[in-house]
Short mmCIF file of C-alpha atoms and ligand atoms in Angstrom, two decimals:
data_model
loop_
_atom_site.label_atom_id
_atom_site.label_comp_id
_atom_site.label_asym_id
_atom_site.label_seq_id
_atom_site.Cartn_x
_atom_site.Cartn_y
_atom_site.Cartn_z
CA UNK D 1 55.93 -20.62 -10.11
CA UNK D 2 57.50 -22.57 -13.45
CA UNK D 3 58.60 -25.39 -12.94
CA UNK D 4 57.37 -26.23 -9.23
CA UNK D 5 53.83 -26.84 -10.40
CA UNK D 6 53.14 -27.94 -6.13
CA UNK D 7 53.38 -23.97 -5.69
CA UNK D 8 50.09 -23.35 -7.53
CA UNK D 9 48.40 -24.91 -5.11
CA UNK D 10 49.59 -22.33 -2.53
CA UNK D 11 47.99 -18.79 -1.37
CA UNK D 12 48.15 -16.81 -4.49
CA UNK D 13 50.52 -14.49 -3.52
CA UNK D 14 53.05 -17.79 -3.05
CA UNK D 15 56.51 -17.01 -4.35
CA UNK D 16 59.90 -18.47 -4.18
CA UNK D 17 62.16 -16.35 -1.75
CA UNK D 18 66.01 -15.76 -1.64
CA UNK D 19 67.39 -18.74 -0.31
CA UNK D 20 64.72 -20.75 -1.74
CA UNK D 21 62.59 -20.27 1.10
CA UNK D 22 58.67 -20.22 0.56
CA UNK D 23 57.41 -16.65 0.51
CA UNK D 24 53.91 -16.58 1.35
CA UNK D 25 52.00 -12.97 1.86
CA UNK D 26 55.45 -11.18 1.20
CA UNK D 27 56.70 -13.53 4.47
CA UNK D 28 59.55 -15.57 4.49
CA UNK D 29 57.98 -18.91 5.99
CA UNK D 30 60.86 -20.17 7.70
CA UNK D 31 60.86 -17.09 9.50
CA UNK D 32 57.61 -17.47 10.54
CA UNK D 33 58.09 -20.68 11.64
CA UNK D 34 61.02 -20.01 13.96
CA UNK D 35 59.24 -16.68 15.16
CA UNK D 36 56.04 -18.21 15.86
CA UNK D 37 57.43 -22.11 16.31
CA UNK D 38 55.12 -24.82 14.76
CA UNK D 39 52.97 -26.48 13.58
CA UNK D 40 51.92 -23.06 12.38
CA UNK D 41 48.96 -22.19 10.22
CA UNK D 42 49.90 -19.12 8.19
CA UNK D 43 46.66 -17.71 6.48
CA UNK D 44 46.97 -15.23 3.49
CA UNK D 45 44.89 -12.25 3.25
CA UNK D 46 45.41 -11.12 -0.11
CA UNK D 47 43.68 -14.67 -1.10
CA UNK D 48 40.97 -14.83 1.58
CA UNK D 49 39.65 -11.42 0.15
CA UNK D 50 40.46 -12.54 -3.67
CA UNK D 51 38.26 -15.79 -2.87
CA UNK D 52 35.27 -13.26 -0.86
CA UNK D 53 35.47 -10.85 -4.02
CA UNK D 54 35.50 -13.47 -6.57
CA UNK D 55 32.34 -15.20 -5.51
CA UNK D 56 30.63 -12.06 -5.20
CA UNK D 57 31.72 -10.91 -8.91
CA UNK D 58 30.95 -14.35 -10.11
CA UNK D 59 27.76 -15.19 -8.93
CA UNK D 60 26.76 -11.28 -8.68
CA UNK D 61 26.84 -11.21 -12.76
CA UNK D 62 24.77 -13.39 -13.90
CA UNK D 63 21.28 -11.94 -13.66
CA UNK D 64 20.06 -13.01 -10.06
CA UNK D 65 20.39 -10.94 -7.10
CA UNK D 66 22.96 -13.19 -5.02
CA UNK D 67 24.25 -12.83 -1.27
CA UNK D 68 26.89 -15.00 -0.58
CA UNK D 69 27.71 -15.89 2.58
CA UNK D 70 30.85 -17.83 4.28
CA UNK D 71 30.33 -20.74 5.83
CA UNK D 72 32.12 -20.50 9.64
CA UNK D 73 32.71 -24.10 10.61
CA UNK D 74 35.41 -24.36 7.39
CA UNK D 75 37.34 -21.81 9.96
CA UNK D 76 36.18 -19.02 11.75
CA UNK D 77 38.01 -16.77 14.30
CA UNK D 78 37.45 -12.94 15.62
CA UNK D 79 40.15 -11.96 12.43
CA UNK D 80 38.11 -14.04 9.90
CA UNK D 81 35.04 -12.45 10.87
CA UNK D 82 36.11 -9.28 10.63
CA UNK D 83 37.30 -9.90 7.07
CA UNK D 84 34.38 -11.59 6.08
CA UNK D 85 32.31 -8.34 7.40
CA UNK D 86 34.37 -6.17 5.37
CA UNK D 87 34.11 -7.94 2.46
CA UNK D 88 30.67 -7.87 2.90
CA UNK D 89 29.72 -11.55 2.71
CA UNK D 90 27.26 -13.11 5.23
CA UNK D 91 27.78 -15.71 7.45
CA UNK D 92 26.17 -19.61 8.13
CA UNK D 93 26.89 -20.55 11.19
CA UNK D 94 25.71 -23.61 12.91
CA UNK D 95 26.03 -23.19 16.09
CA UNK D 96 25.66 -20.86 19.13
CA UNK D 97 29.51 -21.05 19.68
CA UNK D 98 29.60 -19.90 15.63
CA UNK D 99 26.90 -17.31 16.08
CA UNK D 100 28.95 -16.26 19.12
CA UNK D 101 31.88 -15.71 17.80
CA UNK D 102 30.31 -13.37 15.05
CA UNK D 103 27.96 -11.19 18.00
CA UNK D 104 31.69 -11.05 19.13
CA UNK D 105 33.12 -9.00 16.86
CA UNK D 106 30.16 -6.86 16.18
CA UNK D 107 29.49 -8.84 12.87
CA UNK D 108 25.97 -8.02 11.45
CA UNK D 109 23.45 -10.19 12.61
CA UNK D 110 21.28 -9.88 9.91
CA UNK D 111 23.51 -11.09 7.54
CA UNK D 112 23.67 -14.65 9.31
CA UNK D 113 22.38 -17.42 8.29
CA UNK D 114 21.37 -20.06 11.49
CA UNK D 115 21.71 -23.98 10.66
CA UNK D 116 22.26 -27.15 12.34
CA UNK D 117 19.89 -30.61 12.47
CA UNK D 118 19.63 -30.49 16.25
CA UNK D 119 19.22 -26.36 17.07
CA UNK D 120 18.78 -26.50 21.05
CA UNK D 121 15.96 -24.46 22.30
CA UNK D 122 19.02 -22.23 23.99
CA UNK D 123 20.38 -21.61 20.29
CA UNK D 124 17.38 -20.91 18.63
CA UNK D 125 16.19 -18.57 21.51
CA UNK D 126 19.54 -16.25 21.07
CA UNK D 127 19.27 -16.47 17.36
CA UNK D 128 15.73 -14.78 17.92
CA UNK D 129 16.86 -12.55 20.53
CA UNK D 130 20.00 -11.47 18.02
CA UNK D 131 17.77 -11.08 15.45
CA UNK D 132 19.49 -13.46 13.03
CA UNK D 133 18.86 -12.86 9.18
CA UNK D 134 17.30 -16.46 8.54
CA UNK D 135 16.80 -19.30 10.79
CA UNK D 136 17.07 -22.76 8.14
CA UNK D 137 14.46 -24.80 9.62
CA UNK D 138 16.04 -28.69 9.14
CA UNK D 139 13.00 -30.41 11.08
CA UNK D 140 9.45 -30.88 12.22
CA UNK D 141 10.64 -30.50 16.19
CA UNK D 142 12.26 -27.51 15.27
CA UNK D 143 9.33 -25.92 13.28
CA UNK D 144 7.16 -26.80 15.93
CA UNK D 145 9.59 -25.63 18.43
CA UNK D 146 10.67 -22.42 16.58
CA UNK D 147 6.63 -21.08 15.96
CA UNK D 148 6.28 -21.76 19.44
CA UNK D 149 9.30 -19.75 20.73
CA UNK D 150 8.46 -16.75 17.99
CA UNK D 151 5.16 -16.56 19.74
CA UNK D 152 6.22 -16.08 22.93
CA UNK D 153 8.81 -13.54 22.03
CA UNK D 154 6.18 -11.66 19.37
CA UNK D 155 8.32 -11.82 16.49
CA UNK D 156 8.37 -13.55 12.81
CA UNK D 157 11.75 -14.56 11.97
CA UNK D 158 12.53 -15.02 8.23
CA UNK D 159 12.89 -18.77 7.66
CA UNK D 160 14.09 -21.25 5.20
CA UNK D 161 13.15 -24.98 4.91
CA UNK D 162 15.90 -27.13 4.32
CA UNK D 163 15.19 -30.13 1.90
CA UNK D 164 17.16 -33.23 1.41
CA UNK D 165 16.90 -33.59 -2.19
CA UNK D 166 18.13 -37.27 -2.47
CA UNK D 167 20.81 -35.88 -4.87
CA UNK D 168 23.99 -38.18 -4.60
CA UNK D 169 27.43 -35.36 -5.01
CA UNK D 170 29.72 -38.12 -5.50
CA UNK D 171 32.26 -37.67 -2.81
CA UNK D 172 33.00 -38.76 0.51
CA UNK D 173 29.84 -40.85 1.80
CA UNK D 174 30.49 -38.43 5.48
CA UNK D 175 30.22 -35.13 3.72
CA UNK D 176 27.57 -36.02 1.28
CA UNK D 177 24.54 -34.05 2.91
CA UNK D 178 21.51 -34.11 0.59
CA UNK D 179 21.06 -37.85 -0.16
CA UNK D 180 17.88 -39.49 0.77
CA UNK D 181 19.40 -41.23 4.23
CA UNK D 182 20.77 -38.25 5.50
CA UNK D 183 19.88 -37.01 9.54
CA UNK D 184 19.51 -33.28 7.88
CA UNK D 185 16.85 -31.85 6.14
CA UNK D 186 13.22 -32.64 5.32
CA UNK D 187 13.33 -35.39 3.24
CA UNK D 188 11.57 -34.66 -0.26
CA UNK D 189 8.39 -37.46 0.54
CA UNK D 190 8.03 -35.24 3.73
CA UNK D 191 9.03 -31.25 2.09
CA UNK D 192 4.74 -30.84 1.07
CA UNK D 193 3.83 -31.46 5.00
CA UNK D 194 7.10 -28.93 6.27
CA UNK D 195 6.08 -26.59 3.66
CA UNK D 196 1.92 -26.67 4.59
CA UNK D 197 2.95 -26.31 8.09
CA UNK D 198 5.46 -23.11 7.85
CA UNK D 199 3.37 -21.20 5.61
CA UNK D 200 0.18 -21.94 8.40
CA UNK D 201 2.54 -21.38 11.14
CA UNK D 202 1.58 -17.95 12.91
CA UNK D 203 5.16 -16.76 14.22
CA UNK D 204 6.79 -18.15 10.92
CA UNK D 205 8.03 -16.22 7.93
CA UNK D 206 8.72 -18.88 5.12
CA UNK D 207 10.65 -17.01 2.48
CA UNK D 208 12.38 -20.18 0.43
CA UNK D 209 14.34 -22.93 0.46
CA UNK D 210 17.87 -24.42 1.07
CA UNK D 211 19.49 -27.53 0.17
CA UNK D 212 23.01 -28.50 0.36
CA UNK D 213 24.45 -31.43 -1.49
CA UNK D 214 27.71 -31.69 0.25
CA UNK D 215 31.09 -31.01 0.58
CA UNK D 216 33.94 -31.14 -2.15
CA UNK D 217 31.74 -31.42 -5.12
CA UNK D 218 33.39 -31.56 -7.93
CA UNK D 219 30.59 -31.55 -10.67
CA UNK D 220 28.50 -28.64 -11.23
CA UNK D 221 25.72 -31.31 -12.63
CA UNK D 222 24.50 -32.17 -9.15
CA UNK D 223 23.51 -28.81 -8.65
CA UNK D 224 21.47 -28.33 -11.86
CA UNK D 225 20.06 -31.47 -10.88
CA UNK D 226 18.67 -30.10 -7.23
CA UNK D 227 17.69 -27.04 -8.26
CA UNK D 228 15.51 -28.60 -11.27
CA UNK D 229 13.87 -30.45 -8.37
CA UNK D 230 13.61 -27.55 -6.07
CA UNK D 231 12.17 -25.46 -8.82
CA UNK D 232 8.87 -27.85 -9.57
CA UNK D 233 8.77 -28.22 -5.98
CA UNK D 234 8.21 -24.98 -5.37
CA UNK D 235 6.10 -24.44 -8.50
CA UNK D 236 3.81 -27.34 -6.92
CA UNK D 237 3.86 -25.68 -3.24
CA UNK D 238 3.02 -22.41 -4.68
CA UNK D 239 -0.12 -23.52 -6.80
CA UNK D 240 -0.98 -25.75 -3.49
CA UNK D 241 -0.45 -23.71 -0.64
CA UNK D 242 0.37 -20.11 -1.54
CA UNK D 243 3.84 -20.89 -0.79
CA UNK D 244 5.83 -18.37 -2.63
CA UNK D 245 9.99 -18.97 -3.46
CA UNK D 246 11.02 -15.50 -2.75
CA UNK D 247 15.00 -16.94 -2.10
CA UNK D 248 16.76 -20.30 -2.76
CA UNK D 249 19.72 -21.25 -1.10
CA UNK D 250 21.71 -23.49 -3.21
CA UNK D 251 24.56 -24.31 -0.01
CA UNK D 252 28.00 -24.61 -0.26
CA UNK D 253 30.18 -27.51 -1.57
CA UNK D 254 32.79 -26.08 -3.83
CA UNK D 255 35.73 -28.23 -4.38
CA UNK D 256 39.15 -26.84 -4.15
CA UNK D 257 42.15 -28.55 -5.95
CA UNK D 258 43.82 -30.50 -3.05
CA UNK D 259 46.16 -32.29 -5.62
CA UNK D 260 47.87 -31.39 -8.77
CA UNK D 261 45.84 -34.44 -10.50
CA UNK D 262 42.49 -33.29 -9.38
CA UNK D 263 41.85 -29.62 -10.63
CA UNK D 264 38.51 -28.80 -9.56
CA UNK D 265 36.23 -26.94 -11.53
CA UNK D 266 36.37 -22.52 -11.53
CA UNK D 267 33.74 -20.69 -9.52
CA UNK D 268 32.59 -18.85 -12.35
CA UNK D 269 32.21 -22.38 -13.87
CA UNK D 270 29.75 -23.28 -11.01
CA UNK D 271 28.26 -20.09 -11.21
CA UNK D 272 27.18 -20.12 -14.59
CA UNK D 273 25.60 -23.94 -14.61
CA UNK D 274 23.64 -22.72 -11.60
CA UNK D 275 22.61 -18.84 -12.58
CA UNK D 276 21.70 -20.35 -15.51
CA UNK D 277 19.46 -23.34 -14.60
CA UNK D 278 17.83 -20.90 -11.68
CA UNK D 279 16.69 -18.26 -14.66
CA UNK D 280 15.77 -20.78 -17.46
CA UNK D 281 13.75 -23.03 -14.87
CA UNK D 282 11.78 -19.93 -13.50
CA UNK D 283 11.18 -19.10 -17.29
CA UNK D 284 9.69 -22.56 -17.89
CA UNK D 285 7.74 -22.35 -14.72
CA UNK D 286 6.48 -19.24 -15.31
CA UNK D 287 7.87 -18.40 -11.45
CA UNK D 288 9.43 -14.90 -10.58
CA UNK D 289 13.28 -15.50 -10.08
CA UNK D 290 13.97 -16.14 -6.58
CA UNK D 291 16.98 -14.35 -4.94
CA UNK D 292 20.02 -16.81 -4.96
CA UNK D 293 22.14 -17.36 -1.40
CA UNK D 294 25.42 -19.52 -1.81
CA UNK D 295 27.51 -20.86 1.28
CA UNK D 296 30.57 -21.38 0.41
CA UNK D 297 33.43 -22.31 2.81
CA UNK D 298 36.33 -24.35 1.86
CA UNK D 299 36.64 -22.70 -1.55
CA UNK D 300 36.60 -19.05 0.58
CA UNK D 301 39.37 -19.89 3.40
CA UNK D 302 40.88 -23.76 1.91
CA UNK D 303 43.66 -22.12 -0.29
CA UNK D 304 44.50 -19.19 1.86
CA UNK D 305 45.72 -21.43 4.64
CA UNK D 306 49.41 -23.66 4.67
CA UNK D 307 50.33 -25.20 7.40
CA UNK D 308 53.97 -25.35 8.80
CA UNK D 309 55.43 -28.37 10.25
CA UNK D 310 59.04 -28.78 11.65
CA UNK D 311 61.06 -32.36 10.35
CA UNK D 312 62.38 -34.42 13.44
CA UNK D 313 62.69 -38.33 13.40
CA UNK D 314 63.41 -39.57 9.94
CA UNK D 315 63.08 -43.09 10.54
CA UNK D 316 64.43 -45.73 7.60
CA UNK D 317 63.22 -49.20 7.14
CA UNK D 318 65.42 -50.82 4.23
CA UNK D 319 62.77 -51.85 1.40
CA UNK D 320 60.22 -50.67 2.95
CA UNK D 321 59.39 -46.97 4.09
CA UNK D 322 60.98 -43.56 4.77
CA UNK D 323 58.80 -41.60 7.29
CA UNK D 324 59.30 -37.85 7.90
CA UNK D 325 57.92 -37.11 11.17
CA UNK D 326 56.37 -33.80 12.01
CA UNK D 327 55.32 -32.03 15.13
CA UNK D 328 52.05 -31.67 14.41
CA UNK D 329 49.32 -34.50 12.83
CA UNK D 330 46.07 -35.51 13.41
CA UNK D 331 45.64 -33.29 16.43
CA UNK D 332 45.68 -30.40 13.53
CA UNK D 333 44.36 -32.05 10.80
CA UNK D 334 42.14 -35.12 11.07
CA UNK D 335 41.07 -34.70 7.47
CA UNK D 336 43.80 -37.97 5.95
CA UNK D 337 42.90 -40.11 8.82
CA UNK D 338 39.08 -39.32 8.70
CA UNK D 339 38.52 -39.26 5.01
CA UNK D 340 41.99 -40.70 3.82
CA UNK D 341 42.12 -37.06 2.05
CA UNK D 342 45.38 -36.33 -0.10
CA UNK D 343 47.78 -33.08 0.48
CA UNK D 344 50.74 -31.94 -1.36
CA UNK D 345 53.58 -30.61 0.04
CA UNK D 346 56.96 -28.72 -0.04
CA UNK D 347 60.04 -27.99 1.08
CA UNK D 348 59.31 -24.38 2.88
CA UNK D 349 63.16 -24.25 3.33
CA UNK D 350 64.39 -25.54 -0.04
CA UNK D 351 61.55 -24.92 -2.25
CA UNK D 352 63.77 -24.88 -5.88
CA UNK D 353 65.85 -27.98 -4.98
CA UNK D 354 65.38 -31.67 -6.95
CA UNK D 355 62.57 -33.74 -5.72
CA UNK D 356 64.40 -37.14 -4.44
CA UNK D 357 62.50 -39.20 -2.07
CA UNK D 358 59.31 -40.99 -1.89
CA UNK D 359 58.70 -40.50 1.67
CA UNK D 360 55.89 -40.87 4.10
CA UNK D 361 55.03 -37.17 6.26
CA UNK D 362 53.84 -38.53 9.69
CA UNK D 363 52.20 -36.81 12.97
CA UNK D 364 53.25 -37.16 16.19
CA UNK D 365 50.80 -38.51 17.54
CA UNK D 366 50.09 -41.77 19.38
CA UNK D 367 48.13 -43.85 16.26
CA UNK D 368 49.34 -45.31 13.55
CA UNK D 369 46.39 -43.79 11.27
CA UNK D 370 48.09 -40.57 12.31
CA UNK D 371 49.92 -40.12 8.55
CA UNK D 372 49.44 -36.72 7.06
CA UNK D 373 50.83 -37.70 3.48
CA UNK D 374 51.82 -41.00 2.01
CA UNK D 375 53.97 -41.48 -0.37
CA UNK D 376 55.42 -37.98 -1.36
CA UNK D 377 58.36 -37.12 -3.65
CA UNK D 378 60.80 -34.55 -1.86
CA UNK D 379 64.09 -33.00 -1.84
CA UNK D 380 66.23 -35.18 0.82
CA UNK D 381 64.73 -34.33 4.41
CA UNK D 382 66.12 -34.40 7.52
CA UNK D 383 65.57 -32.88 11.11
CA UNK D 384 65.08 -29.35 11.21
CA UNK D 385 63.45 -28.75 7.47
CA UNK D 386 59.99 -27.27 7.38
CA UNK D 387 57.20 -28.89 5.38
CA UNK D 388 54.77 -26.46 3.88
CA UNK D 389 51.24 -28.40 3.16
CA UNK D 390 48.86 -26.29 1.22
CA UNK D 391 45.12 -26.10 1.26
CA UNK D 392 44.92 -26.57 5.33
CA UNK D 393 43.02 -23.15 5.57
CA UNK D 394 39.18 -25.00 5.78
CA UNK D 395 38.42 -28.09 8.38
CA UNK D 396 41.67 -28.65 9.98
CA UNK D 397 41.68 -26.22 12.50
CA UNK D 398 38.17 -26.57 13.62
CA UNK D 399 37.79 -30.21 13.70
CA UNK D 400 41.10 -30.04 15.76
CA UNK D 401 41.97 -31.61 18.80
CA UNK D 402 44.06 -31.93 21.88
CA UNK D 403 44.81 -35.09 21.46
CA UNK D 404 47.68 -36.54 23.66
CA UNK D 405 47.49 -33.19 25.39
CA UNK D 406 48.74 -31.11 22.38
CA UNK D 407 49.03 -27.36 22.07
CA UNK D 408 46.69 -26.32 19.44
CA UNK D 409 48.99 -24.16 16.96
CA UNK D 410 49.25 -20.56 16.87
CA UNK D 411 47.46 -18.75 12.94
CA UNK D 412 49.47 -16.10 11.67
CA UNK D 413 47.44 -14.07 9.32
CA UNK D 414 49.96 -12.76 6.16
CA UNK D 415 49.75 -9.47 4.50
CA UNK D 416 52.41 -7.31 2.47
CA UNK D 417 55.45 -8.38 4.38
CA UNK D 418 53.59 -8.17 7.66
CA UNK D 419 52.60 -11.24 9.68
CA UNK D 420 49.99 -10.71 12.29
CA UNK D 421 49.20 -13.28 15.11
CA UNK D 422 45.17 -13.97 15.40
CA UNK D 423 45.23 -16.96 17.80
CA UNK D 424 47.96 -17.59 19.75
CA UNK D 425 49.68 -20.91 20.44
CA UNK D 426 47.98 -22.81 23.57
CA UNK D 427 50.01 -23.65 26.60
CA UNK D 428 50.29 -25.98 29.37
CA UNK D 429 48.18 -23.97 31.52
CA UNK D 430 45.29 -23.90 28.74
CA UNK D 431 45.17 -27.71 29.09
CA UNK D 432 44.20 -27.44 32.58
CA UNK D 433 42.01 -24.42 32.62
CA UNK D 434 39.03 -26.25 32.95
CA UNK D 435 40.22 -29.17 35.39
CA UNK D 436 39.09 -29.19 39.23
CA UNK D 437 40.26 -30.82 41.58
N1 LIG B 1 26.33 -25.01 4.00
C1 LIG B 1 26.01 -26.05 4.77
C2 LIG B 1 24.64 -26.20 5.23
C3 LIG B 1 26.99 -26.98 5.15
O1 LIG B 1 26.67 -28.00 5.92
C4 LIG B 1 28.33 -26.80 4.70
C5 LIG B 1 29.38 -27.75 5.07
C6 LIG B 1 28.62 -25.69 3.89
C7 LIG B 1 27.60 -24.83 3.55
C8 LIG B 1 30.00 -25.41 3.37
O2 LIG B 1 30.48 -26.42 2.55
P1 LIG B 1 31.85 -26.20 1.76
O3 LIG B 1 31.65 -25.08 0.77
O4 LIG B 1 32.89 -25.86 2.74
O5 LIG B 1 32.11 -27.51 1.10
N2 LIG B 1 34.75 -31.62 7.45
C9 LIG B 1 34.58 -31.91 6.05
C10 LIG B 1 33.59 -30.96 5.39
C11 LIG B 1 32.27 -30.91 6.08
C12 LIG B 1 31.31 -29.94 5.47
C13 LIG B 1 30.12 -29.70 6.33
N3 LIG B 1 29.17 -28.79 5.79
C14 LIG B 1 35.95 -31.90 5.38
O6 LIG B 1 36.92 -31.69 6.08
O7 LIG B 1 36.05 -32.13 4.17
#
């Protein structure tokens, strides 16, 4: 990796090839991208399960009994459930499409973890049926709702109360979570009331609490911050209404380094500021340590994935702009339009060669917002290069689209030499599947 310091923020088992060509997962990209076409998304295995193992070693060690479990709306699939299984995390999903998906593949239902601000009675009625590990309670409609539907059904799901903690993360205003005008959570002037009525609810099983701060944190202060709070809360709900903090579910949030000029912080870096603030805080409290549940999502899948795009139009204007045009765009990443998020990029066909051009990567699709990366140095481009963008593995395949009647792309997942194909490429007749006439 010396000297191409953009290839660090590729899968870890990212290598240059012979012919200069990007080896990801012991695959030659450009062969991947004229065997499958493109765009492609090529996930790595080796780092999804480094990333799985890594969160459970880090946050396993530090005195707390921790379950981590992988948040599904980063990017879920029938292959990345099966991995996640085997690895032994557990799952949040947040919706019945998620929670689908996992009953799909025979994931363990206990092991999930049911959100969302707006659970429809349908959804919470399979997640009881399924027997889903925790239901996180985000509302009074839905407490109300949820005791009422446990009744009928003669069962006490485990649940958790999610709190809005009026913590700001500092990052994007759309994926900050836990401030104090946020639609999710009980808000912390209304937590007493949510709490009083769980632990008096008859069908209800209140075993702790949840908060999550956002998405792409990267501090680890906010967290010490929240869980202070959560900590006294609890401390006060316990002396006033027997509630008792038997878990606390800290979310998910982890940043990932998009960009070689923001590094974001280690997991075990994260892990230790909140371990530690969970064990001293109990100590001062005089509470028994609660178990600890982390969600993490992009920092699980965000690194494993790159995405492949194939170079047509480079379009000049003298003075002004080069623009690289791609096949793919917003249609398969939203995420620079939506947020203006950076991405790096490379050459997946001439990875060694000079960086030359300040250039401008742009979709395909109709909108002039539609720019995947502004103002990139590269090696001279033209029609028929591949451009590798790392870190596409969380939130651009999900929040994807068919926008102008694209083809969602085909995810290759990359192992030892050996590509597999776990979603194929959509085709013309997918577009119309649901149309009548
Ligand atoms: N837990 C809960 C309750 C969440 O709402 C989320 C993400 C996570 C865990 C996982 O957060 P992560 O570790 O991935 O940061 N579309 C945005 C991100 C939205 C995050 C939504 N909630 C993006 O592309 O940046």
């Amino acid at each position: 990796m010396e000297g191409i310091p953009r290839l660090t923020l590729f899968p870890l088992t990212s290598e240059v090839g012979s012919g200069g060509h990007l080896v990801i997962g012991g695959c030659d990209s450009v062969e991947l991208a004229g065997e499958f076409g493109t765009p492609l998304y090529v996930f790595d295995e080796f780092t999804l399960r480094r990333k799985c193992a890594e969160f459970k070693e880090e946050f396993g060690r530090r005195g707390l009994e921790t379950t981590v479990i992988y948040a599904a709306k980063a990017f879920i699939n029938k292959a990345l459930a099966l991995i996640v299984k085997e690895e032994g995390l557990g799952l949040d999903v947040v919706s019945g499409g998620e929670l689908g998906i996992a009953h799909s593949v025979g994931f363990p239902l206990d092991r999930v973890y049911f959100h969302g601000n707006n659970k429809s009675a349908e959804e919470l009625r399979l997640a009881l049926d399924w027997h889903v590990g925790r239901i996180v309670v985000d509302n009074f409609y839905e407490l109300g709702m949820l005791d009422r539907m446990a009744g009928e059904l003669g069962s006490t799901p485990d649940i958790l109360l999610r709190l809005s903690p009026g913590i700001d993360p500092h990052t994007h205003r759309y994926i900050a979570t836990g401030i104090i005008d946020s639609k999710f959570g009980f808000p912390l002037t209304r937590i007493e009331e949510a709490v009083e009525k769980a632990v008096q609810a008859s069908c209800l099983n209140p075993v702790g609490l949840h908060f999550h701060l956002g998405s792409l944190i990267y501090e680890a202060e906010p967290y010490r911050q929240a869980i202070e709070l959560a900590l006294s809360l609890a401390n006060e709900m316990k002396r006033k209404h027997g509630f008792e903090l038997e878990e606390l579910n800290i979310g998910g949030g982890f940043a990932i380094q998009y960009s070689l000029d923001s590094p974001a912080p280690a997991i075990a870096a994260y892990a230790e500021v909140i371990a530690s603030r969970i064990i001293t805080g109990c100590r001062e409290l005089g509470l028994e340590l609660p178990r600890l549940t982390v969600e993490p999502g992009r920092a699980i899948v965000g690194q494993a994935g790159v995405a492949l795009y194939r170079v047509g139009v480079v379009k000049e204007i003298p003075g002004v702009r080069r623009y690289v045009m791609v096949d793919g765009g917003m249609a398969d990443n939203i995420r620079p339009a939506l947020y203006g998020a950076g991405y790096e990029a490379l050459l997946a066909n001439r990875v060694v060669a000079e960086e030359a051009d300040v250039v401008t990567i742009a979709g395909r699709f109709c909108e002039s917002g539609d720019i995947l990366i502004k103002d990139i140095r590269l090696p001279a481009v033209s029609a028929g290069d591949i451009i590798a963008v790392p870190d596409c593995g969380a939130y651009c395949l999900p929040m994807g689209s068919n926008y102008n009647a694209s083809l969602r792309p085909a995810v290759v997942l990359v192992r030892e030499g050996r590509p597999r194909l776990i979603r194929r490429r959509e085709t013309f007749d997918d577009l119309v599947r649901w149309d009548l006439i």
